[in-house]
PDB file of C-alpha atoms and ligand atoms in Angstrom:
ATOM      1  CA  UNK A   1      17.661  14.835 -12.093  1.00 62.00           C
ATOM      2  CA  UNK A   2      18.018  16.363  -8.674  1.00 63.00           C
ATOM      3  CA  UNK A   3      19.265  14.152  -5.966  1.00 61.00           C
ATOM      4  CA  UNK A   4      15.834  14.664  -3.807  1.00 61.00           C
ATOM      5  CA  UNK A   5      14.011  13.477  -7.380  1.00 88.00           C
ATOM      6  CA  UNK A   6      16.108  10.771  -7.572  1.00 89.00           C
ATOM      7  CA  UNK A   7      15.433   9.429  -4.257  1.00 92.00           C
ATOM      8  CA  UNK A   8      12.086   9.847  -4.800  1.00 94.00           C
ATOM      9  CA  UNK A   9      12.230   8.320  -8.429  1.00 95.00           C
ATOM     10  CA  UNK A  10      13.913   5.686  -6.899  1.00 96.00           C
ATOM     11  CA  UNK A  11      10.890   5.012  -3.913  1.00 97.00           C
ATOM     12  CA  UNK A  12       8.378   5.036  -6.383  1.00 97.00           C
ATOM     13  CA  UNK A  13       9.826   2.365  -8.373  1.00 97.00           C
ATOM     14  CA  UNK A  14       9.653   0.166  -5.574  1.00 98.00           C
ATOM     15  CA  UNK A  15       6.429   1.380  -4.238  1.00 97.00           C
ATOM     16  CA  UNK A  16       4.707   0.826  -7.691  1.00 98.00           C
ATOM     17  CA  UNK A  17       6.423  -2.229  -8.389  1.00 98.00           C
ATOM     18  CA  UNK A  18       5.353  -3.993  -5.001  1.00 98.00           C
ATOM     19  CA  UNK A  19       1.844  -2.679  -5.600  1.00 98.00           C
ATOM     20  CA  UNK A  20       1.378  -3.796  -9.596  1.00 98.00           C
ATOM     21  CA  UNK A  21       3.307  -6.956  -8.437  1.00 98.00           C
ATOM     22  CA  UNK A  22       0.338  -8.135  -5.596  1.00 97.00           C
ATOM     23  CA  UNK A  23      -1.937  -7.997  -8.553  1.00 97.00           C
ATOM     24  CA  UNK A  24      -1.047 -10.606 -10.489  1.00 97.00           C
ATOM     25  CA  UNK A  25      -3.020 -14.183 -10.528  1.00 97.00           C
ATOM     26  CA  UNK A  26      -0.426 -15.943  -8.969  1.00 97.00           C
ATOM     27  CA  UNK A  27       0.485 -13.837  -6.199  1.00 98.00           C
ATOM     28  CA  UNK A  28      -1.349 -14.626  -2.810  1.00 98.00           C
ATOM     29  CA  UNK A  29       0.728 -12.485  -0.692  1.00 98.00           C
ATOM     30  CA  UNK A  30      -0.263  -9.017   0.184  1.00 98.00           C
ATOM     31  CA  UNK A  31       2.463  -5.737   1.367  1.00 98.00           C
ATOM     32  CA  UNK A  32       2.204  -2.699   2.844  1.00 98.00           C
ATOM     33  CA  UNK A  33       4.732   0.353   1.543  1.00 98.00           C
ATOM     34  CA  UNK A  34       8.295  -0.381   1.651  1.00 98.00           C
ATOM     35  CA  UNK A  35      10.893   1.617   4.182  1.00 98.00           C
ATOM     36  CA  UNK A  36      13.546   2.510   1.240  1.00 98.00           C
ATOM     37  CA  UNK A  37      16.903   3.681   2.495  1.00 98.00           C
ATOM     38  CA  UNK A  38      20.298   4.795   0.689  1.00 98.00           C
ATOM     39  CA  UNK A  39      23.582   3.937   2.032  1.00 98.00           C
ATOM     40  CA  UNK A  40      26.692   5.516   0.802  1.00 98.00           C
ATOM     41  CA  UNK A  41      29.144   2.605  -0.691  1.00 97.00           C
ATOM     42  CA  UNK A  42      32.175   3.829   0.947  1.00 96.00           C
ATOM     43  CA  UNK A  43      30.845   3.763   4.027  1.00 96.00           C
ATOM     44  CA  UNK A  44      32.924   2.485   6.734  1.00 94.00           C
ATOM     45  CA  UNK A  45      30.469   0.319   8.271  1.00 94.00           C
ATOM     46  CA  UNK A  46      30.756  -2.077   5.107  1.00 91.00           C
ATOM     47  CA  UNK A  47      34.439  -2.714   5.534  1.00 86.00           C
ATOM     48  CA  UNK A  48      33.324  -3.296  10.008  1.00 87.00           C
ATOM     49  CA  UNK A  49      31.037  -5.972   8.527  1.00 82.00           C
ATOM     50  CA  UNK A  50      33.717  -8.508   7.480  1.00 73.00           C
ATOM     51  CA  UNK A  51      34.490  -8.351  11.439  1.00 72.00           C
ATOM     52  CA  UNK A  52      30.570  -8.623  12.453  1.00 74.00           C
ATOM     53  CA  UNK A  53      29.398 -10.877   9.875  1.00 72.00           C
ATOM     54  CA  UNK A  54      32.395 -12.989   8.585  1.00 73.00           C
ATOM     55  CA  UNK A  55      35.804 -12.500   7.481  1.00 74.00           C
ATOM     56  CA  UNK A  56      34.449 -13.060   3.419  1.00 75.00           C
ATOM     57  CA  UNK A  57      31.823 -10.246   3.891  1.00 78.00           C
ATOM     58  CA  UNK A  58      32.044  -8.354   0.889  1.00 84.00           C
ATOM     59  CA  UNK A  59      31.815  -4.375   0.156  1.00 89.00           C
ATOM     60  CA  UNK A  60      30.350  -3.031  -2.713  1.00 92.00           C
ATOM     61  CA  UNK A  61      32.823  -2.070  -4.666  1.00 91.00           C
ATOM     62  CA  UNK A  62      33.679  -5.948  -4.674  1.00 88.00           C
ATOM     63  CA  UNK A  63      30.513  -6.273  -7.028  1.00 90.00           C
ATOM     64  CA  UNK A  64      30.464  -2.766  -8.594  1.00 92.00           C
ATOM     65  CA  UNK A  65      33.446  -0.961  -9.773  1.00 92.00           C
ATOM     66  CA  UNK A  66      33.008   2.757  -8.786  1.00 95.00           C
ATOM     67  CA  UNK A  67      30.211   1.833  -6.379  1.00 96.00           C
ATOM     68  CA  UNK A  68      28.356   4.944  -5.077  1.00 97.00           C
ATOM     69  CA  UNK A  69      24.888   4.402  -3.260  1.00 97.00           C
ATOM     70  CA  UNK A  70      23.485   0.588  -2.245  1.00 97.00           C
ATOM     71  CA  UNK A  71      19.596   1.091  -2.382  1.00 98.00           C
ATOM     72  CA  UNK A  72      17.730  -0.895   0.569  1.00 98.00           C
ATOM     73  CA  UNK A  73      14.459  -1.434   1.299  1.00 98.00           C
ATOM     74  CA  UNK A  74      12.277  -3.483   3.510  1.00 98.00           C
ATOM     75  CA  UNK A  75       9.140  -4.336   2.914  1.00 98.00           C
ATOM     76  CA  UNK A  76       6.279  -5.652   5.394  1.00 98.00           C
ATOM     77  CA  UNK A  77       3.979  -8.142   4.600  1.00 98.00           C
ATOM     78  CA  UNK A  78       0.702  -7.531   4.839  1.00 98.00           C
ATOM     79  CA  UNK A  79      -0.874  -8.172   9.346  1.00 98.00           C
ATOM     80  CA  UNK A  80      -3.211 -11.122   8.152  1.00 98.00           C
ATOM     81  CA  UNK A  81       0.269 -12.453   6.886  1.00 98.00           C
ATOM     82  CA  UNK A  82       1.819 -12.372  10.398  1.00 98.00           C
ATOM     83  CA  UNK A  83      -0.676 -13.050  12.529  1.00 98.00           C
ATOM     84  CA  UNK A  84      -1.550 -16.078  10.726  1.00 98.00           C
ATOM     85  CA  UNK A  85       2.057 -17.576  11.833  1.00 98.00           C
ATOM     86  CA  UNK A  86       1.499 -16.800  15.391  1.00 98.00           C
ATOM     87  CA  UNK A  87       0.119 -20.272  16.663  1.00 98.00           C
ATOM     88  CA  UNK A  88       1.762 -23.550  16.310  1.00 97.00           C
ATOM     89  CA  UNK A  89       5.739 -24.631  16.020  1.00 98.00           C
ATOM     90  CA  UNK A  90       5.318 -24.899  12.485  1.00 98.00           C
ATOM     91  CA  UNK A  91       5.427 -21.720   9.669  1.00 98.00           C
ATOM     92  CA  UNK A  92       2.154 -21.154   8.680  1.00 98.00           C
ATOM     93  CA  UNK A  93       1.551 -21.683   4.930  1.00 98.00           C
ATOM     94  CA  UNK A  94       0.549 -17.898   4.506  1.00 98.00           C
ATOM     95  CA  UNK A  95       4.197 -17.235   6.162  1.00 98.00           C
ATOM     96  CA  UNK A  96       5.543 -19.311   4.192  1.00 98.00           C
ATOM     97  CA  UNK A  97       4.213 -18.543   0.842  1.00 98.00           C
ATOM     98  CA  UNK A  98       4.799 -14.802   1.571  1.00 98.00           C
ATOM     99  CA  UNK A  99       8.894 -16.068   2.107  1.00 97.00           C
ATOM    100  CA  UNK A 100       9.029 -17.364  -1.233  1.00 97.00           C
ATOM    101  CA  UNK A 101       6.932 -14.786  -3.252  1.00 98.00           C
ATOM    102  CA  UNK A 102       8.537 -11.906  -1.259  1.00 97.00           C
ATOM    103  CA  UNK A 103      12.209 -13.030  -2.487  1.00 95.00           C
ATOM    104  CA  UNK A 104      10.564 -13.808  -5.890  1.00 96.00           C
ATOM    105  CA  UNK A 105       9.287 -10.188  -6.025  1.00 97.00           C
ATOM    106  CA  UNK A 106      12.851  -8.657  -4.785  1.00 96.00           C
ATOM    107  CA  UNK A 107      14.658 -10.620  -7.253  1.00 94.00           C
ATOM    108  CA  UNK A 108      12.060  -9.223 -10.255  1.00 96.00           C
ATOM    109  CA  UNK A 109      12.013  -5.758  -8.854  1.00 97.00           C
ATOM    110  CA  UNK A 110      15.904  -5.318  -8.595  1.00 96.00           C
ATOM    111  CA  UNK A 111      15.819  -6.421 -12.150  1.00 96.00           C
ATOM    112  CA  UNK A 112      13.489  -3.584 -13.184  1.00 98.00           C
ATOM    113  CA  UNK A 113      15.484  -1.217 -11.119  1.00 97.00           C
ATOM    114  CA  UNK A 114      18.690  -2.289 -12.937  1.00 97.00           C
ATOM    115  CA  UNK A 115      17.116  -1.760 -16.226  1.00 97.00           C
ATOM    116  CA  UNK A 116      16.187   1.474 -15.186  1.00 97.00           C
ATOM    117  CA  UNK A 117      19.363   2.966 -13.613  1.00 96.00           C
ATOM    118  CA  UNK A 118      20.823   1.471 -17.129  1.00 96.00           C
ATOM    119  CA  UNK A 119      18.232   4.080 -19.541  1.00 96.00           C
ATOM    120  CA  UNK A 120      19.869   6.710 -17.431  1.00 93.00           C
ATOM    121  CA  UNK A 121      23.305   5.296 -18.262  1.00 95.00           C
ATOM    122  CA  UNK A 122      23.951   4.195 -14.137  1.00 95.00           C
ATOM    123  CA  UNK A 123      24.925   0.337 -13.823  1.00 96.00           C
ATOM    124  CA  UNK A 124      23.240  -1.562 -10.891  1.00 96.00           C
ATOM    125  CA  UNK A 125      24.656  -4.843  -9.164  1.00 93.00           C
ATOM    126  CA  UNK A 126      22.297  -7.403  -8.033  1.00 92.00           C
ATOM    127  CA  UNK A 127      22.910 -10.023  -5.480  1.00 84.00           C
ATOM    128  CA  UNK A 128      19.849 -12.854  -4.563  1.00 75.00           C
ATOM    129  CA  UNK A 129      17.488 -11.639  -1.964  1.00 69.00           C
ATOM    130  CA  UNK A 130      18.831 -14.986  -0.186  1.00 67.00           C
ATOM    131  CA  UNK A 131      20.513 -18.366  -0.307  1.00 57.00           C
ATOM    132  CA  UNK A 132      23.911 -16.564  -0.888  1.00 59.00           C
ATOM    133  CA  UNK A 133      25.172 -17.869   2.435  1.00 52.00           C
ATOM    134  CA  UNK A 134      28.050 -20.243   3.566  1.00 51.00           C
ATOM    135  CA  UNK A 135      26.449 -23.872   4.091  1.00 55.00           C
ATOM    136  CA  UNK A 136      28.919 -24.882   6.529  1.00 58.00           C
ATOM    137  CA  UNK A 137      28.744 -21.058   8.421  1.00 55.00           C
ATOM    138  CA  UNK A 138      25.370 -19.831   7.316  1.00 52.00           C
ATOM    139  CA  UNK A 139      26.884 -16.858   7.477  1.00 61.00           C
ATOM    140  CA  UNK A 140      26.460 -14.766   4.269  1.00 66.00           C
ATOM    141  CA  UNK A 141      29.253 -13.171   2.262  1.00 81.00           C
ATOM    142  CA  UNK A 142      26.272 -10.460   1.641  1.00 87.00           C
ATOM    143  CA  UNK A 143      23.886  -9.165   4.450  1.00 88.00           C
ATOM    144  CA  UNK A 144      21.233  -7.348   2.921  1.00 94.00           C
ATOM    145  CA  UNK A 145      19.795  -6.867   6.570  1.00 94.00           C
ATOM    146  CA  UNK A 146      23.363  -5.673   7.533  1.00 93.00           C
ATOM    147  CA  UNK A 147      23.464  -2.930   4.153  1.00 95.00           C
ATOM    148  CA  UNK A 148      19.553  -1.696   5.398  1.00 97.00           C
ATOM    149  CA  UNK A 149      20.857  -0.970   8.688  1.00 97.00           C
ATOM    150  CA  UNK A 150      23.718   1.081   7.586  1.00 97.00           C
ATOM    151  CA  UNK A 151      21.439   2.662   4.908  1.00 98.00           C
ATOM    152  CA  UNK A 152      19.258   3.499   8.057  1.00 98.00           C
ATOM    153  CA  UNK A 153      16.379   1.463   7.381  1.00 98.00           C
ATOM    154  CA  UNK A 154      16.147  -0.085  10.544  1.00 98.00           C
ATOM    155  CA  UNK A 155      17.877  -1.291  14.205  1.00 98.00           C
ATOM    156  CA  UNK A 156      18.458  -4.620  15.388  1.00 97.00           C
ATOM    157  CA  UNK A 157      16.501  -7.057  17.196  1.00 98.00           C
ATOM    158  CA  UNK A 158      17.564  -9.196  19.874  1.00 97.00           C
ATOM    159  CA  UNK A 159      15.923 -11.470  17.158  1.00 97.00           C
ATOM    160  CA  UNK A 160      18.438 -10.524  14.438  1.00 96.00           C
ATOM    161  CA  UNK A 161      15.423  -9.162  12.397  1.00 98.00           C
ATOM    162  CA  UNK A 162      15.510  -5.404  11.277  1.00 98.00           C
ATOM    163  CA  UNK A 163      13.247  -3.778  13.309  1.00 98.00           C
ATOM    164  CA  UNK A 164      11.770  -0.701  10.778  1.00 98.00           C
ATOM    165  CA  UNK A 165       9.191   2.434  11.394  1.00 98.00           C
ATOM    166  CA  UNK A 166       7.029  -0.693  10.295  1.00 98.00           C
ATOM    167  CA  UNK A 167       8.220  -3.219  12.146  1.00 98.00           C
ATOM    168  CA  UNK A 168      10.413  -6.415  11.456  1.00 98.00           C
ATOM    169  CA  UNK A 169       7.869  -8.583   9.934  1.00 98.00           C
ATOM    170  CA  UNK A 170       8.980  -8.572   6.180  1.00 98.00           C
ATOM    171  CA  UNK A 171      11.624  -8.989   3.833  1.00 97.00           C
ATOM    172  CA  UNK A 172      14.907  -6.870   3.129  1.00 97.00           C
ATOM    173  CA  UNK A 173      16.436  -6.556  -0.333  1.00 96.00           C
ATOM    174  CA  UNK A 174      19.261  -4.406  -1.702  1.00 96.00           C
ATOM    175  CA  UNK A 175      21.444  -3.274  -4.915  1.00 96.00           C
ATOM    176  CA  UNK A 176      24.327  -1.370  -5.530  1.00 95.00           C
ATOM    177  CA  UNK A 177      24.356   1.340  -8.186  1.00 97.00           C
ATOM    178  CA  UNK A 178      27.054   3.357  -9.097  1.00 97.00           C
ATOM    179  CA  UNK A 179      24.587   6.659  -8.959  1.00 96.00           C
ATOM    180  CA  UNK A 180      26.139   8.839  -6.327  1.00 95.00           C
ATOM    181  CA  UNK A 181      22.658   9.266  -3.663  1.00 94.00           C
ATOM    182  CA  UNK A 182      22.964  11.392  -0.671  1.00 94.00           C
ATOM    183  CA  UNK A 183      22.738   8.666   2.026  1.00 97.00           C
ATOM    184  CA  UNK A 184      19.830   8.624   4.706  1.00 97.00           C
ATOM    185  CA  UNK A 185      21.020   9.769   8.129  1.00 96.00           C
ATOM    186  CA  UNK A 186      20.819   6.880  10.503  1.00 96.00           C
ATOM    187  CA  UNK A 187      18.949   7.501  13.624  1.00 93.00           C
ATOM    188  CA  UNK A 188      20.901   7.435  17.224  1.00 93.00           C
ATOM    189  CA  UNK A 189      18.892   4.912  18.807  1.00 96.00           C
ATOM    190  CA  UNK A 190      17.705   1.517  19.319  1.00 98.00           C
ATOM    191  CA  UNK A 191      14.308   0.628  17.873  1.00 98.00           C
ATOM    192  CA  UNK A 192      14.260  -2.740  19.949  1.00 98.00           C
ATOM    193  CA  UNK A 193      13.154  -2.320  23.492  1.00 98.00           C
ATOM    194  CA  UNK A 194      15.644  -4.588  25.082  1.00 98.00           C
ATOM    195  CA  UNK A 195      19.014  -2.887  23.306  1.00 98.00           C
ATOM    196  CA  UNK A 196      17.272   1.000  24.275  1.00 97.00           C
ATOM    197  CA  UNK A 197      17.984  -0.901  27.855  1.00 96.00           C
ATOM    198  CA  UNK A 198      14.615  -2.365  28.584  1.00 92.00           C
ATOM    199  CA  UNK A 199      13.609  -5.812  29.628  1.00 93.00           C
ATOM    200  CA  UNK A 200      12.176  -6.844  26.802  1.00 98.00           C
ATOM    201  CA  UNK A 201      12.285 -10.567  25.450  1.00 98.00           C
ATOM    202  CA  UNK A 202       9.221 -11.227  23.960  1.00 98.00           C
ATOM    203  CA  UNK A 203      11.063 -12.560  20.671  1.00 98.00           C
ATOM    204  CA  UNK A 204      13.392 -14.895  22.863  1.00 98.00           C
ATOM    205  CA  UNK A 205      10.253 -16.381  24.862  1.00 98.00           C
ATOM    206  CA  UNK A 206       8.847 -16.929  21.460  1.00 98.00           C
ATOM    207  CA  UNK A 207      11.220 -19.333  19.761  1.00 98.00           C
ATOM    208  CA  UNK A 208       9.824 -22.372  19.327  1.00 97.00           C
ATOM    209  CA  UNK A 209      13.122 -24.238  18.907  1.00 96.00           C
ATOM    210  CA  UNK A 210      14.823 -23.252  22.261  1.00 96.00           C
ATOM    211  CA  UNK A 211      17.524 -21.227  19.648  1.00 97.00           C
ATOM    212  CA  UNK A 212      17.040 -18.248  20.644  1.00 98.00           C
ATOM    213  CA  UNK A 213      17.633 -16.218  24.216  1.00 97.00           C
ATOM    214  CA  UNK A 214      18.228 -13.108  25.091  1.00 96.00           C
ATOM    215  CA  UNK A 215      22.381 -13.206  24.893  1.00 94.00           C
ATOM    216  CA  UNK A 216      22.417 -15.820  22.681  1.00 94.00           C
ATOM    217  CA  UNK A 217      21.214 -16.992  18.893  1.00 96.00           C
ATOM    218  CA  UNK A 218      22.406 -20.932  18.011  1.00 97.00           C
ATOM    219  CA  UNK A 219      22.561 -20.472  14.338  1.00 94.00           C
ATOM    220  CA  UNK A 220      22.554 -24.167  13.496  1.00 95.00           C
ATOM    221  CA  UNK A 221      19.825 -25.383  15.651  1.00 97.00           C
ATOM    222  CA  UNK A 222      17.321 -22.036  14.374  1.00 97.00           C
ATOM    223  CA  UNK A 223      18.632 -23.798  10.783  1.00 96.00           C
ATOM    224  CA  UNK A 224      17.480 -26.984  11.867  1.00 97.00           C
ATOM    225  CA  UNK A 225      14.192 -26.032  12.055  1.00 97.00           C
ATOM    226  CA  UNK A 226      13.957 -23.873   9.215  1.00 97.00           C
ATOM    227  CA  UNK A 227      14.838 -26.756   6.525  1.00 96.00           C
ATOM    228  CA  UNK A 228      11.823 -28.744   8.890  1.00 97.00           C
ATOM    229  CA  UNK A 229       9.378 -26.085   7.466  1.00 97.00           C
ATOM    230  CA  UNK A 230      10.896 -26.612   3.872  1.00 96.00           C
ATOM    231  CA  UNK A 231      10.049 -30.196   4.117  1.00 97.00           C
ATOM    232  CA  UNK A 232       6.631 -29.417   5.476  1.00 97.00           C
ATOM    233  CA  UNK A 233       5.967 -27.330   2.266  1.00 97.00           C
ATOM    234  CA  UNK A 234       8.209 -28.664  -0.379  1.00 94.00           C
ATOM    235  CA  UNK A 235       5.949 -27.839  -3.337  1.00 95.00           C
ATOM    236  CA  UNK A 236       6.075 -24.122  -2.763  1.00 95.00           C
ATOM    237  CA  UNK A 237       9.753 -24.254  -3.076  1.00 91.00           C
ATOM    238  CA  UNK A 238      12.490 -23.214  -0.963  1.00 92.00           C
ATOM    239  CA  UNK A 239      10.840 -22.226   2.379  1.00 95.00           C
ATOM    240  CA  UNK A 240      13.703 -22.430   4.927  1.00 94.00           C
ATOM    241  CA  UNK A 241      11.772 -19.935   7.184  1.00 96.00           C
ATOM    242  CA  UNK A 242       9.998 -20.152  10.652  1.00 98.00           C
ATOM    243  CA  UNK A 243       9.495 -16.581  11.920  1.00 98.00           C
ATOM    244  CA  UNK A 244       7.648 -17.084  15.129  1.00 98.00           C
ATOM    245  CA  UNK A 245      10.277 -14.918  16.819  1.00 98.00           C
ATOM    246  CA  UNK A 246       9.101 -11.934  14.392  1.00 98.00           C
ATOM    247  CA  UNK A 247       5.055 -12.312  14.962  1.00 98.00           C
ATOM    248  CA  UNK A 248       2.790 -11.210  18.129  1.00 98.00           C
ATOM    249  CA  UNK A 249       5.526  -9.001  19.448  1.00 98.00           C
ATOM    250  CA  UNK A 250       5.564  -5.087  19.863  1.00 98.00           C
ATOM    251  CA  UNK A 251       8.054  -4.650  17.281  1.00 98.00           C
ATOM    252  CA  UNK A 252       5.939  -6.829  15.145  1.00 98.00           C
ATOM    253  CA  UNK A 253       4.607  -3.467  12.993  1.00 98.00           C
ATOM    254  CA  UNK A 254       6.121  -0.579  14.116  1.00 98.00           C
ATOM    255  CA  UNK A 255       9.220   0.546  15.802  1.00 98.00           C
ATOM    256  CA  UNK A 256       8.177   0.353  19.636  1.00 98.00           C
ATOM    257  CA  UNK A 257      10.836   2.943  20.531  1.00 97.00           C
ATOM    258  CA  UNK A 258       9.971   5.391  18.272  1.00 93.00           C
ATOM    259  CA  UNK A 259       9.789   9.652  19.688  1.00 80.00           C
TER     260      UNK A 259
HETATM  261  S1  SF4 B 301      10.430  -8.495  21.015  1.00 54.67           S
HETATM  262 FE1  SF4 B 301      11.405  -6.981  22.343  1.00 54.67          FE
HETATM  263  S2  SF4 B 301      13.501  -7.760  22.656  1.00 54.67           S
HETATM  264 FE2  SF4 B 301      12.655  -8.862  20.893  1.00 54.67          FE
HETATM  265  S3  SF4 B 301      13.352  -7.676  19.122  1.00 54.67           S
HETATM  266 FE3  SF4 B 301      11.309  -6.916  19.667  1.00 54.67          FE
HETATM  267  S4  SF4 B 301      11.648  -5.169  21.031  1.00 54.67           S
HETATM  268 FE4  SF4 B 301      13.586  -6.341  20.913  1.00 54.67          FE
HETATM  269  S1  SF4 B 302      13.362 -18.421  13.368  1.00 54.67           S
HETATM  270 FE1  SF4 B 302      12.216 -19.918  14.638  1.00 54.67          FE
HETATM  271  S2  SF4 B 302      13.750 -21.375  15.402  1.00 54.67           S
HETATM  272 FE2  SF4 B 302      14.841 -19.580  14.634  1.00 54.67          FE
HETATM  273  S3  SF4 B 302      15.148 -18.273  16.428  1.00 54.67           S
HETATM  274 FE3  SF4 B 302      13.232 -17.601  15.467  1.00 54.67          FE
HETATM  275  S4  SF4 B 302      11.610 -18.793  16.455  1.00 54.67           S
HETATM  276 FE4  SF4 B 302      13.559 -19.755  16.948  1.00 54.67          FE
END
């Protein structure tokens, strides 16, 4: 197949995936289409990450022998999902039902990609869409976010969250194929408004946990609050999530610094 067919083989898998996947009975959650992106594995911004992230980060070629192309993708939930968390300290339950069904879906979908990329004879390597994190650190040996950006889905936010050409309210997933993909060419500028050198700090005002400001992110205490929302809805499952520093801000959809 040609590499621009591939690429867009590749997007429709996802696209269709997400879309057959909001149909089922048991899915409440709702998307809109994913931002897919395609890093190149020997990239030199995965070996920089062990420096940003944490000494343990890995590369892919520590999961995939002859790693070629990590496939990223974020994908936003449906508006009525965000602005339904925008009141209140707690997550709402729409927020965080889309959490656990969104990693659910990533998890099923990289599966399906895998088997795939394995018809045409390619190998894939999956790693969780989350909970693959230090407990004592929290800092992941695996930053999907981290793999998007290079594979020029997205900036960062003063809130940590990718901001996309949809925004930053979603989920970001990732795999590692050893299918050689030309990789997307990231863009030279910051999508949030306070990095492009703006005064921006909607996000930071936002946090309803006092862990967040605009020069600095307490890890532990945003945790803290986080496993408060999992006990709030502990039959859903894991819902360590809070996002009220993603909702009601102008990077909540789109990219706010976008030409
Ligand atoms: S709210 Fe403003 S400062 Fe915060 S991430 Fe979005 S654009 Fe950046
Ligand atoms: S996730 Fe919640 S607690 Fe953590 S920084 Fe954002 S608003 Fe604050």
């Amino acid at each position: 197949m040609e590499v621009i067919k591939l690429k867009q083989w590749i997007r429709n898998l996802i696209c269709d995936y997400i879309k057959n996947y909001e149909q089922r009975d048991d899915i409440k959650t709702e998307w809109k289409e994913a931002v897919v992106g395609f890093a190149d594995a020997d990239d030199k911004l995965f070996l920089k990450l062990k420096k940003a992230v944490s000494p343990t980060h890995a590369a892919p070629g520590d999961f995939l022998k002859h790693a070629r192309t990590v496939i990223c993708f974020f994908i936003p939930f449906a508006d009525w999902v965000s602005e339904s968390n925008v009141k209140g300290k707690y997550s709402s339950r729409e927020w965080a039902r889309a959490y656990v069904e969104t990693n659910a879906l990533i998890d099923d979908m990289n599966r399906h990609i895998k088997k795939e990329l394995e018809k045409m004879n390619f190998q894939a390597a999956l790693i969780p869409a989350t909970h693959n994190f230090d407990e004592e650190n929290l800092k992941s040996d695996w930053s999907h976010r981290h793999a998007a950006y290079i594979a020029g889905v997205g900036t960062f936010g003063i809130n940590n969250m990718l901001i996309t050409e949809k925004g930053c309210c979603g989920r970001v997933g990732s795999l590692i194929t050893n299918l050689e993909m030309e990789a997307t060419k990231r863009g030279n500028k910051e999508n949030c408004l306070n990095k492009a050198g703006g005064s921006c700090s909607v996000c930071a005002e936002r946090c309803v946990n006092n862990s967040l400001s605009v020069d600095f992110f307490d890890r532990h205490k945003c945790y803290s609050l986080l496993l408060e929302n999992d006990d709030l809805y502990s039959e859903m499952g894991l819902t360590d999530a809070c996002g009220k520093c993603c909702v009601a801000l102008p990077c909540s959809f789109v990219n706010p610094n976008s030409d």
